[in-house]
Amino acid sequence: VLLQASGGGLVQSGGSLRLSCEASGPIFTVNTMGWHRQTPGQQRELVASITNGGVPNYANSVKGRFTIFRDNSKNTVYLQMNSLKPEDTAVYYCNAGVFGPVVQYGDYWGKGTQVTVSS
């Protein structure tokens, strides 16, 4: 199973970006999908996650600014990031729990995508 993330970049403070992450490969069902972020010297932290049924969960630091949603028909999760702040600068990683025909259940990570917010 491969998770392919895209959408990172450089944006000014107050701007918006949308990240997307598609899961592909031998998949029966994609369970919870999420986004995490990491800055140098810091632990990776959860930004937002969403269940297969569409129930979201957000870190307090992004509530009201970020929206996570998914398209189950495309095995894709999105993160709409509005009102971005310099402290949102990080490498963002997508994550998914996947039920499949080869690996019964696996926890997969995509390669990170850099988000940089300038002040």
XYZ file of C-alpha atoms in Angstrom:
119
model
C 0.000 0.000 0.000
C 1.307 3.420 -0.982
C 0.221 6.780 0.370
C 0.944 9.633 -2.016
C 0.681 13.116 -0.550
C 0.652 16.401 -2.405
C -0.237 20.049 -1.964
C 2.462 21.463 0.263
C 4.250 24.683 -0.484
C 5.063 28.197 0.606
C 2.294 30.564 1.652
C 2.053 33.852 3.506
C 0.593 34.095 6.965
C -3.188 34.110 6.740
C -3.178 32.166 3.516
C -4.560 28.750 2.648
C -3.324 25.426 1.350
C -4.980 22.105 0.673
C -3.143 18.855 1.163
C -4.302 15.601 -0.356
C -3.220 12.020 0.166
C -4.314 9.018 -1.864
C -3.945 5.435 -0.736
C -3.339 2.905 -3.483
C -2.478 -0.763 -3.755
C -4.101 -3.938 -2.425
C -6.908 -2.414 -0.352
C -10.223 -3.708 0.920
C -11.071 -0.773 3.165
C -9.228 2.263 4.412
C -9.942 2.814 8.091
C -8.990 6.023 9.886
C -6.879 8.465 7.885
C -4.970 11.368 9.317
C -2.401 14.077 9.032
C 0.542 14.564 11.339
C 3.295 17.155 11.280
C 6.845 17.400 12.473
C 9.385 20.180 12.888
C 13.131 19.657 13.390
C 13.933 18.372 16.853
C 10.295 17.845 17.733
C 8.124 14.761 17.936
C 5.594 14.116 15.229
C 2.185 15.355 16.344
C -1.333 14.617 15.229
C -2.976 17.465 13.337
C -6.271 15.852 12.371
C -7.787 12.473 11.696
C -11.030 11.190 10.262
C -12.738 7.851 10.585
C -14.044 5.813 7.693
C -17.487 7.087 8.632
C -16.379 10.701 8.431
C -15.972 11.627 12.091
C -13.134 14.157 12.429
C -10.749 14.834 15.263
C -8.513 17.901 15.497
C -5.581 19.088 17.527
C -6.566 22.118 19.596
C -4.023 24.248 17.766
C -5.808 23.869 14.430
C -9.471 23.758 15.446
C -11.500 26.294 13.519
C -8.776 26.778 10.912
C -8.207 23.331 9.411
C -10.784 20.948 7.967
C -10.166 17.292 7.255
C -12.403 15.399 4.851
C -12.176 12.321 2.695
C -13.482 10.696 -0.456
C -13.826 6.993 0.242
C -14.426 6.216 -3.437
C -10.923 7.516 -4.126
C -9.275 6.394 -0.871
C -8.180 9.988 -0.499
C -7.988 12.283 2.494
C -7.721 16.054 2.305
C -6.632 18.732 4.730
C -7.898 22.212 4.025
C -5.720 24.639 5.933
C -6.963 28.219 6.307
C -5.659 31.175 8.304
C -2.230 29.650 8.293
C 0.302 30.827 10.850
C 4.101 30.644 10.838
C 3.877 28.056 13.623
C 2.080 25.732 11.195
C 5.342 25.413 9.294
C 6.324 21.752 9.310
C 6.607 18.610 7.257
C 3.145 17.106 7.029
C 2.681 13.336 6.837
C -0.462 11.419 5.976
C -1.296 8.175 7.691
C -3.890 5.472 7.138
C -4.980 2.191 8.602
C -5.747 -0.233 5.789
C -7.490 -3.602 5.605
C -6.246 -5.545 2.621
C -5.976 -8.924 0.889
C -2.231 -9.180 1.349
C -1.697 -7.586 4.761
C -4.819 -8.092 6.845
C -4.342 -4.755 8.606
C -1.495 -2.310 8.273
C -0.643 1.198 9.410
C 0.917 3.140 6.572
C 2.658 6.490 6.231
C 3.229 8.688 3.240
C 6.335 10.670 2.503
C 6.127 14.101 4.004
C 5.189 17.271 2.229
C 6.679 20.576 3.340
C 4.404 23.410 4.387
C 6.096 26.740 4.994
C 4.191 29.783 6.250
C 6.034 33.085 6.048
C 5.268 35.935 8.391
